[in-house]
CSV table of C-alpha atoms in Angstrom, one decimal:
chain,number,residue,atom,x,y,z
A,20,UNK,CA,-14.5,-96.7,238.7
A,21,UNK,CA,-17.2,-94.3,237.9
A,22,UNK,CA,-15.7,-92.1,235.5
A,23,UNK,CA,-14.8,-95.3,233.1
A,24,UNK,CA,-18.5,-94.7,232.8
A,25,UNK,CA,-18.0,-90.7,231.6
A,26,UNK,CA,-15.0,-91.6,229.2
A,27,UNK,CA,-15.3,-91.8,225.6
A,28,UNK,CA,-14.3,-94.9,224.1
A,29,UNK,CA,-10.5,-94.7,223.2
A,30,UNK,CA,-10.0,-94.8,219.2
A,31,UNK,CA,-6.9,-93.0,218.7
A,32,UNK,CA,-4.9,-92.8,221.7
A,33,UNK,CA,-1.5,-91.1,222.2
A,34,UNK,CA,1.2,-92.3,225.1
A,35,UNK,CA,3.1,-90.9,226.5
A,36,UNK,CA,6.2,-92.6,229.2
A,37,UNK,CA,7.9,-90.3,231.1
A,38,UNK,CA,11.9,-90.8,231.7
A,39,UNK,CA,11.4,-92.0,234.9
A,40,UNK,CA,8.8,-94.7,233.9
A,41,UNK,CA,11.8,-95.8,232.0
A,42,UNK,CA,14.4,-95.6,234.4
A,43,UNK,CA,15.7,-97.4,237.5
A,44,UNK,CA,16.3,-95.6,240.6
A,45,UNK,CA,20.2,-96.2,240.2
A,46,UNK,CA,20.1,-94.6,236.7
A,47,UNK,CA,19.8,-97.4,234.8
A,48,UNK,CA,17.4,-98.0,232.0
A,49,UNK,CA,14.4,-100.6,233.3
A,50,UNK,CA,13.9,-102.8,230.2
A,51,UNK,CA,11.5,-104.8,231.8
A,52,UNK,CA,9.6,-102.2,233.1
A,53,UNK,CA,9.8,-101.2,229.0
A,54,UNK,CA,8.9,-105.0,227.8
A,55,UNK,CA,5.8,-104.8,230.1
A,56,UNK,CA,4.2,-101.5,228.6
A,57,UNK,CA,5.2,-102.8,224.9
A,58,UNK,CA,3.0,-105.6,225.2
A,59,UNK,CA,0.6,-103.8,226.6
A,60,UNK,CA,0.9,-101.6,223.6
A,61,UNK,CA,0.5,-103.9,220.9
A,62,UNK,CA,-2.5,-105.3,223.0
A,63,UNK,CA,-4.2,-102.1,222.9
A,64,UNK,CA,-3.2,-102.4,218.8
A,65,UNK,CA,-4.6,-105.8,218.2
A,66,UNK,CA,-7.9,-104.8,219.7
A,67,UNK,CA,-8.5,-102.5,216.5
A,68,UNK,CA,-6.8,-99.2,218.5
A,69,UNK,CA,-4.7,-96.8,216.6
A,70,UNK,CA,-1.7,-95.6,218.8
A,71,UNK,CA,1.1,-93.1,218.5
A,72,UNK,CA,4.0,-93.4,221.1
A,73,UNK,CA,6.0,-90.5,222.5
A,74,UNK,CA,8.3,-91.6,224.1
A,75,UNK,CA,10.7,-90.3,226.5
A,76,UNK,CA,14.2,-92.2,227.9
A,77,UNK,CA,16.8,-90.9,225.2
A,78,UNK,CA,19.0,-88.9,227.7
A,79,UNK,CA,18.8,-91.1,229.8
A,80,UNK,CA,19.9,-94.1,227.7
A,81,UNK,CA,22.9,-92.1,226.8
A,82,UNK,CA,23.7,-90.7,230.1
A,83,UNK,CA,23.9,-94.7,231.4
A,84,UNK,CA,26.0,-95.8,228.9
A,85,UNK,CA,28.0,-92.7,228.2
A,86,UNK,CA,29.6,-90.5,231.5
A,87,UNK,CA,30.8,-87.8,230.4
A,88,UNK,CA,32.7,-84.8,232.8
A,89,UNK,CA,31.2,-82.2,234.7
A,90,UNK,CA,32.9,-79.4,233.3
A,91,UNK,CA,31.8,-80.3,230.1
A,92,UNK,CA,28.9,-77.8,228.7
A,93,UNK,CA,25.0,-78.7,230.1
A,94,UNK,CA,23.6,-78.2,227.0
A,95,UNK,CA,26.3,-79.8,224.6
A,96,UNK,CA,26.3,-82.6,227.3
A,97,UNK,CA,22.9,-83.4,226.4
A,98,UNK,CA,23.2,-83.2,223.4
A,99,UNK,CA,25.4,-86.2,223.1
A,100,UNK,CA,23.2,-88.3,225.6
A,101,UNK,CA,20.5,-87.5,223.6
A,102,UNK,CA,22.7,-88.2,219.9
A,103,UNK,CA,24.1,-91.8,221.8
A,104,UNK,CA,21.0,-92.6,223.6
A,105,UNK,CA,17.8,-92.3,221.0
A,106,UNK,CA,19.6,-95.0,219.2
A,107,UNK,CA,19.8,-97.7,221.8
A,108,UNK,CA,16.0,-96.4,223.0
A,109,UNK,CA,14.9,-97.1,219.4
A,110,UNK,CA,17.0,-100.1,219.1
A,111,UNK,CA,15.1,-101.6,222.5
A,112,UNK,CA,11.9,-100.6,221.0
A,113,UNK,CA,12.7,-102.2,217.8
A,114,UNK,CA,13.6,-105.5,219.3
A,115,UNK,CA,11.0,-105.8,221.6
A,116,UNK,CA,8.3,-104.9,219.3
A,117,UNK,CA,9.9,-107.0,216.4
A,118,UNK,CA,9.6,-110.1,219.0
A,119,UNK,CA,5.6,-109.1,219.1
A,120,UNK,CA,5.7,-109.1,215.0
A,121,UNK,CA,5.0,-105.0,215.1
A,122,UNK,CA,6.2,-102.9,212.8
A,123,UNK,CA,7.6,-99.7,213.9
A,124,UNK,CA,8.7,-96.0,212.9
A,125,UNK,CA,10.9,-93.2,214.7
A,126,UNK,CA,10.0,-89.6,214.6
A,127,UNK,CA,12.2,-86.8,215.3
A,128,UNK,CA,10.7,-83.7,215.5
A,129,UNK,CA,11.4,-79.9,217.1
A,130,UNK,CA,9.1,-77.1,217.5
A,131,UNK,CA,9.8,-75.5,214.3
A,132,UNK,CA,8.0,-78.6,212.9
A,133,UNK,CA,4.8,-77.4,214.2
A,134,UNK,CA,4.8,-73.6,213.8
A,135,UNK,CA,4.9,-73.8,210.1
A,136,UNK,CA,1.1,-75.1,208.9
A,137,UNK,CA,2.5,-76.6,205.3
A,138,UNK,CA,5.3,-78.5,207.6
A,139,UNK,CA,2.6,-79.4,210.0
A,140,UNK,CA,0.1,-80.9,207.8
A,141,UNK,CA,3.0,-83.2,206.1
A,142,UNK,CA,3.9,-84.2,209.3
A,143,UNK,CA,0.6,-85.0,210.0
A,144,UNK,CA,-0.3,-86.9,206.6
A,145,UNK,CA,2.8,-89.2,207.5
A,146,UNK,CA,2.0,-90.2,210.9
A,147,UNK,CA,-1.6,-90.8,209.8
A,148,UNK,CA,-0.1,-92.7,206.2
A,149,UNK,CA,2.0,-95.0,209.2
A,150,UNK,CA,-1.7,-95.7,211.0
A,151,UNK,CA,-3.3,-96.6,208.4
A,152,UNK,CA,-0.6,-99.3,207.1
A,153,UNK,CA,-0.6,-100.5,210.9
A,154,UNK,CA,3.1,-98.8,211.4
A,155,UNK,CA,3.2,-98.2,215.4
A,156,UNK,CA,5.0,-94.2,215.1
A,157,UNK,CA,7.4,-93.6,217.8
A,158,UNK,CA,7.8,-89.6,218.6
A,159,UNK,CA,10.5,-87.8,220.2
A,160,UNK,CA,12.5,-84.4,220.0
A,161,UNK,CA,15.1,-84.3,218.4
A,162,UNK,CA,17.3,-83.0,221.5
A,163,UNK,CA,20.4,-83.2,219.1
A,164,UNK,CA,19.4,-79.8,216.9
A,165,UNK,CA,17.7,-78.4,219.1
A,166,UNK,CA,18.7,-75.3,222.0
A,167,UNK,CA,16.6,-74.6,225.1
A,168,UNK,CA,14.7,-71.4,224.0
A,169,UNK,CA,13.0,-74.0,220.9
A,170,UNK,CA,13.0,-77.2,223.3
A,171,UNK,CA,9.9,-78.0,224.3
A,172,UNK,CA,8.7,-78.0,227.9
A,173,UNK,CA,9.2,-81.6,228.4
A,174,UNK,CA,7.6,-84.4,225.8
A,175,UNK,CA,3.9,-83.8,227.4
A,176,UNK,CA,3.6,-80.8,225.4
A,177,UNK,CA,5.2,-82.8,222.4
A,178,UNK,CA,2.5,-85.5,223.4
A,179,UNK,CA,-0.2,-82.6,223.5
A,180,UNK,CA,1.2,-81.1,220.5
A,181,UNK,CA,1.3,-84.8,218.7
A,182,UNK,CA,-2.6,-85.5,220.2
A,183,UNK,CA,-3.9,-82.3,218.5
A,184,UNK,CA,-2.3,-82.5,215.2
A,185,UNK,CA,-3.5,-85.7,214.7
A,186,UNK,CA,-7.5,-84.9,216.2
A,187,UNK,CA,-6.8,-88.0,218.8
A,188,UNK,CA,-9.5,-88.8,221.5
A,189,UNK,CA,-7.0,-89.7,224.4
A,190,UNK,CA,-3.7,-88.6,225.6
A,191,UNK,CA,-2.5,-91.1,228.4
A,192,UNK,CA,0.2,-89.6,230.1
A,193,UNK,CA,2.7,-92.2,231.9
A,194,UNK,CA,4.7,-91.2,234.8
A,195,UNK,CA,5.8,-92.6,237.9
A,196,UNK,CA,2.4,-91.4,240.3
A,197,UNK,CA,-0.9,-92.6,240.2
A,198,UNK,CA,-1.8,-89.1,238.8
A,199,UNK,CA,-2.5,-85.6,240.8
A,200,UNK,CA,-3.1,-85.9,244.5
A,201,UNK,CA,-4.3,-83.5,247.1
A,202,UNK,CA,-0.9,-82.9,248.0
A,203,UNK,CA,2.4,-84.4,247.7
A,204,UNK,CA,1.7,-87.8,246.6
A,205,UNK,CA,4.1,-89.3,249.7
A,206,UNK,CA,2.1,-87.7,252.2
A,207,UNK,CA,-0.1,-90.0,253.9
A,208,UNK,CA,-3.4,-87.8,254.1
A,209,UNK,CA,-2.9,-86.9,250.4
A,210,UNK,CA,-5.8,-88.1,247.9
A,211,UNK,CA,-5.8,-89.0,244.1
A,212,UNK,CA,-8.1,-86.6,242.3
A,213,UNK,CA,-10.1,-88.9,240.3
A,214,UNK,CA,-11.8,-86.3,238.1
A,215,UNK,CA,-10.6,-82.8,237.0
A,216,UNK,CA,-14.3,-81.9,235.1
A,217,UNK,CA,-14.3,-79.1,232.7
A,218,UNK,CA,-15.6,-76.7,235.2
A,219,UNK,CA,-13.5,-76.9,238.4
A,220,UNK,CA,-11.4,-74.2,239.3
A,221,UNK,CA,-7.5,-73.9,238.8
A,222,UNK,CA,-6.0,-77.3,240.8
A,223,UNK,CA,-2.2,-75.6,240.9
A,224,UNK,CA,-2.5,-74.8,244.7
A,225,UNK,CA,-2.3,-79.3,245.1
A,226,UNK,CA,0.6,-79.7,242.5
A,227,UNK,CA,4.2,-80.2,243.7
A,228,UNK,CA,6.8,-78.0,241.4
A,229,UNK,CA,9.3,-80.7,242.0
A,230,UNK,CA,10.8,-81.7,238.4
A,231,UNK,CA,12.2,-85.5,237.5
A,232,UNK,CA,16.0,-86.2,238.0
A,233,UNK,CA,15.5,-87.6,234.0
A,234,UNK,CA,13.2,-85.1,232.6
A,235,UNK,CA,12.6,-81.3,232.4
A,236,UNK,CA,9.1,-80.7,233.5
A,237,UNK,CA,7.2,-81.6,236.6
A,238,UNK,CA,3.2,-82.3,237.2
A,239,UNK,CA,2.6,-78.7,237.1
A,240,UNK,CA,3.5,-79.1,233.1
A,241,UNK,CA,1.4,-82.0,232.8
A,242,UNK,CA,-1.7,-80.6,234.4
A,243,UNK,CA,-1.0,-77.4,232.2
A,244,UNK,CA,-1.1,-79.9,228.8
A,245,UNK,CA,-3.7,-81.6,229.9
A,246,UNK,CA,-6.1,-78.6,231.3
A,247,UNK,CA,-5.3,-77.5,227.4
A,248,UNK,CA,-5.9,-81.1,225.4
A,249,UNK,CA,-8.9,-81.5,227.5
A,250,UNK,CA,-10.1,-77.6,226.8
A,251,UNK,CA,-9.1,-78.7,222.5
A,252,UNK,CA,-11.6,-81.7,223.0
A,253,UNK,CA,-9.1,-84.4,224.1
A,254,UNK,CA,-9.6,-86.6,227.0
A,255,UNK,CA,-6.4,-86.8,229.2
A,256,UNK,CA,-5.6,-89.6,231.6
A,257,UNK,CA,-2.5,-89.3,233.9
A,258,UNK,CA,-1.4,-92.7,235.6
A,259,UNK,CA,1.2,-94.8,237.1
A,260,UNK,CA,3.2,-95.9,234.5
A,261,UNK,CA,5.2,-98.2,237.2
A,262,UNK,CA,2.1,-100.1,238.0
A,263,UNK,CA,2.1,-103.4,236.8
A,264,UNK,CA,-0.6,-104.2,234.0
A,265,UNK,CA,-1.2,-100.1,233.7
A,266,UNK,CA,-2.5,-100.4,229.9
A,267,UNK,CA,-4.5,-103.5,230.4
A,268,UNK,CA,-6.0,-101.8,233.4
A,269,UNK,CA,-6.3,-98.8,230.8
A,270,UNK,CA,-8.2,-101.4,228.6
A,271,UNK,CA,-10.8,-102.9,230.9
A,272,UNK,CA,-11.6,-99.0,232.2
A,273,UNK,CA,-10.5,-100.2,235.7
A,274,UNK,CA,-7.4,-98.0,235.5
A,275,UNK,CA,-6.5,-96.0,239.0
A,276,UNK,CA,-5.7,-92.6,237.4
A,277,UNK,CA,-6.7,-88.4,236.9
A,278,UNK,CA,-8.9,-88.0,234.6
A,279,UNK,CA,-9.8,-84.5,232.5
A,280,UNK,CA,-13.0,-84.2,231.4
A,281,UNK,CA,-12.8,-83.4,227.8
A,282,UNK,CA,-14.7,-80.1,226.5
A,283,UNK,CA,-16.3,-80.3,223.4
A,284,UNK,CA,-13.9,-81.2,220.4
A,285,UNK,CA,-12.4,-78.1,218.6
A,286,UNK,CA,-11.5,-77.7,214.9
A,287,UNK,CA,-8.6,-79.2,213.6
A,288,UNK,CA,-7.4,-76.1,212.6
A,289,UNK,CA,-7.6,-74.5,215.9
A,290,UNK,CA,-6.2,-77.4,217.4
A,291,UNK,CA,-3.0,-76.0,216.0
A,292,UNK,CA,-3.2,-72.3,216.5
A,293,UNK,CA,-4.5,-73.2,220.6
A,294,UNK,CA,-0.7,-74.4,220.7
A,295,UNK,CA,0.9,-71.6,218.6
A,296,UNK,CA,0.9,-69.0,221.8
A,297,UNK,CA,5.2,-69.4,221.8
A,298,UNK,CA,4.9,-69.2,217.7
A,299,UNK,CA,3.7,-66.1,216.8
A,300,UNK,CA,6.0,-64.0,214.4
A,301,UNK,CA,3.7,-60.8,214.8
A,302,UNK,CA,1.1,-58.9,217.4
A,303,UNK,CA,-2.1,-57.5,216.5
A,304,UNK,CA,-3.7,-55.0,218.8
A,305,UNK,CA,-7.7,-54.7,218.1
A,306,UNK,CA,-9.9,-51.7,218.8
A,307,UNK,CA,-12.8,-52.4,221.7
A,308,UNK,CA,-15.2,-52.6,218.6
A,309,UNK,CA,-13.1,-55.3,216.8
A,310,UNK,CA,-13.0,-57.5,220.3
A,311,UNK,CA,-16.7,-57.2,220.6
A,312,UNK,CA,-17.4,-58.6,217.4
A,313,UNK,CA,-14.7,-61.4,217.6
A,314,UNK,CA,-15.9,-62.3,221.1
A,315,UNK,CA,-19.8,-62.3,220.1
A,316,UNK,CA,-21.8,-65.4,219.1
A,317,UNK,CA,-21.5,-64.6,215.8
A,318,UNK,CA,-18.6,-66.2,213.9
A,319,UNK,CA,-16.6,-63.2,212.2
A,320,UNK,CA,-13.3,-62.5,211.0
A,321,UNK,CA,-10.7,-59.7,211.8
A,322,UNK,CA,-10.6,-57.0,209.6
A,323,UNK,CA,-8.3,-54.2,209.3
A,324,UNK,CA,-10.7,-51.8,210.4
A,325,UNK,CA,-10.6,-53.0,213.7
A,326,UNK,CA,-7.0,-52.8,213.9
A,327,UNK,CA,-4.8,-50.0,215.5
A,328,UNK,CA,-1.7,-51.4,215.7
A,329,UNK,CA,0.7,-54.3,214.1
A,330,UNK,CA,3.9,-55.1,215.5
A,331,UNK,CA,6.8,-57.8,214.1
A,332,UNK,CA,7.2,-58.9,210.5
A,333,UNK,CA,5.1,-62.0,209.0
A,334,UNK,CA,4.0,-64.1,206.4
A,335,UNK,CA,0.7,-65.2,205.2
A,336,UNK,CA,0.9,-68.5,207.4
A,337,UNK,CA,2.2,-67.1,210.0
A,338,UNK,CA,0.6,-67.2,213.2
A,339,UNK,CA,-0.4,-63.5,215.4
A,340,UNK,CA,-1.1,-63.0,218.9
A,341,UNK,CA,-4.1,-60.5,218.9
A,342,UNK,CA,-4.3,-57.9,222.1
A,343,UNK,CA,-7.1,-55.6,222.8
A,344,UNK,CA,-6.6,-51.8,223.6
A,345,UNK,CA,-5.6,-52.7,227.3
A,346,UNK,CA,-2.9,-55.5,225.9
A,347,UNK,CA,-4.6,-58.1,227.1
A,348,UNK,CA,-3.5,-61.6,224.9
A,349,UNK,CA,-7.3,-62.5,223.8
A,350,UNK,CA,-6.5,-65.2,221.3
A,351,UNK,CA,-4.4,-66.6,218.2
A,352,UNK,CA,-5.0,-66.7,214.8
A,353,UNK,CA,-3.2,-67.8,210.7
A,354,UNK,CA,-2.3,-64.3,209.2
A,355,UNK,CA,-3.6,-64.7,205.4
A,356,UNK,CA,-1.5,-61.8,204.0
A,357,UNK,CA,2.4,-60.4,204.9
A,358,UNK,CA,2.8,-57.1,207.4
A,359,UNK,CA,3.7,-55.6,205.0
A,360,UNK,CA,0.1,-55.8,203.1
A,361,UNK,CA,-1.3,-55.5,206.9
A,362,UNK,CA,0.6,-52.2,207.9
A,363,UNK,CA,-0.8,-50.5,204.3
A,364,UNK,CA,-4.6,-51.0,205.1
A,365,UNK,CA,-4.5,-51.0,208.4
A,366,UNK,CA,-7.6,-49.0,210.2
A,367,UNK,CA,-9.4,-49.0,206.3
A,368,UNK,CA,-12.8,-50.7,205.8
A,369,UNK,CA,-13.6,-52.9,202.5
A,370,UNK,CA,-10.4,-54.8,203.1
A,371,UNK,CA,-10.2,-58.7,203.0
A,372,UNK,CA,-10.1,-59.9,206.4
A,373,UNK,CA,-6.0,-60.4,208.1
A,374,UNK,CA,-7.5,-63.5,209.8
A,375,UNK,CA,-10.5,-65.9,208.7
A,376,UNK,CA,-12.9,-66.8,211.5
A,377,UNK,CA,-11.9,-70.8,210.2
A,378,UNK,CA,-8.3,-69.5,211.4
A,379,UNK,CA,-9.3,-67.6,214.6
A,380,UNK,CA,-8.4,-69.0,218.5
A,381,UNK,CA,-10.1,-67.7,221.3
A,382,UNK,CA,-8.6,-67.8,224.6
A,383,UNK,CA,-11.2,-68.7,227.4
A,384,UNK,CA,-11.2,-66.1,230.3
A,385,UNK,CA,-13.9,-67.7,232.5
């Protein structure tokens, strides 16, 4: 395929399987479906590729070997699927990759562990610690402490979360299509997009809303992760986890798949704030001067001259949306002192700068 011939060579890769990679149409866990993409995971390992897991199937482990009444409360119901069923996903995992002599580790983690940037780095420094010493990590949300306004979307944005953090120069995405089609992929006139290049226009108006029976988003979340992993830098491949020999296809660059044309590679730092946009503690609104200078091509900070108006209490740490006059979002950034510091010298000049250019994100309105 010609856009093998456009991809970077994969060094650190992060996968992601989908539920219903994982999952037989009757419900059931596919464990041979699973077996298949182990091997082809510890293949991809033994060629000298670092990989990080994320892996989805909990719920639905628990939900096959666990029914559990209707009336019983959604949220409390999944709860216990998830409690009852990351053990036996793990406890697959860990058997099949013992077989293959391949250490593994399992990683629970919510969104709280990445709005925090001291709890974010020492999440970081342990999955890269478990890379290094050839530990194969194994990612997922930890559904059981977790309630749906800090869930995320679906494990694509903890896969695109998980492929920032750790700078990684793939993020495969695994579901049950070949990837995103001209229309509905069971339509007979529909076609595979090959290539979604940095510079097309929005691709929604193809993309079915329709949402797994196993998971929570659809491919309108996964084009939305992968439209922002391929805007931080990271090159994104969606593909057919269902297809037999999918990672050694993956391998050889013959894969069938949509690819996202990565732009160029972002700082680390702003890796983290591009995903912060549902962490901010506080709002900054910016004077038309202030957004002129942040939005020229000169690298400058935001002072608190240029600021007219703070809203919410933070922390130095913390991440702020910053508006302009009209209230327009026009980026992210790491607030180096409290509101309460902010609020005193805001509007004054000769003051140290609320947030360093190293800690400013830019939202792209092309």
């Amino acid at each position: 395929m010609e856009i093998f011939q456009r991809m970077h060579t994969p060094k650190v890769i992060i996968i992601k399987i989908g539920s219903n990679v994982l999952t037989q149409s009757n419900g059931l866990p596919d464990l041979e479906r699973m077996a298949h993409l182990v091997k082809g995971i510890h293949d991809l390992i033994q060629a000298g590729k670092k990989v990080v897991l994320v892996s989805s199937g909990a719920v639905a482990f628990g939900r096959q070997a666990l029914p559990l009444s209707e009336k019983l409360n959604p949220v409390i119901k999944k709860q216990i699927w998830a409690a009852t069923g990351q053990i036996r996903l793990i406890n697959q995992y860990q058997d099949l990759f013992g077989k293959l002599e391949q250490p593994i580790a399992q990683i629970l983690v919510t969104k709280e562990d990445f709005r925090d940037r001291k709890h974010f780095l020492n999440m970081k420094n342990c999955l890269e610690a478990l890379l290094q010493q050839g530990i194969l990590p194994i990612v997922n949300e930890n559904d059981t402490v977790t309630i749906t306004e800090l869930m995320f979307t679906d494990n694509d944005e903890l896969a695109s979360l998980t492929a920032a953090m750790l700078n990684a120069d793939t993020l495969l995405l695994l579901t049950n299509v070949d990837g995103i089609f001209t229309g509905p992929p069971s339509e007979p006139g529909s076609e595979l997009i090959e290539q979604i290049s940095s510079s097309l226009p929005e691709m929604t108006q193809y993309i079915s809303a329709t949402k797994s029976s196993f998971g929570r988003g659809g491919m309108l979340t996964k084009y939305a992760m992968a439209k922002k992993s391929a805007d931080l830098g990271i090159q994104v491949i969606i593909a057919n986890g269902k297809r037999e020999g999918v990672l050694e296809e993956f391998a050889k660059q013959k894969l069938r798949c949509t690819w996202f044309e990565p732009k160029k590679v972002k700082q680390a730092a702003k890796k983290w704030l591009a995903h912060g946009a549902q962490y901010y503690k506080g709002e900054i609104t910016i004077n038309e001067g202030a957004k002129s200078s942040l939005t020229s091509s000169v690298i400058r900070s935001l002072l608190p001259v240029g600021i007219t108006q703070i809203a919410g209490e933070f922390s130095k740490g913390d991440i702020l949306l910053i508006r302009d006059d009209k209230g327009t979002k026009i980026g992210l950034g790491r607030a180096e002192y409290s509101s309460k510091l902010a609020l005193e010298r805001i509007g004054l000049k000769n003051q140290k700068a609320l947030i360093h250019y190293d800690y400013l994100y830019l939202f792209d309105h092309d």
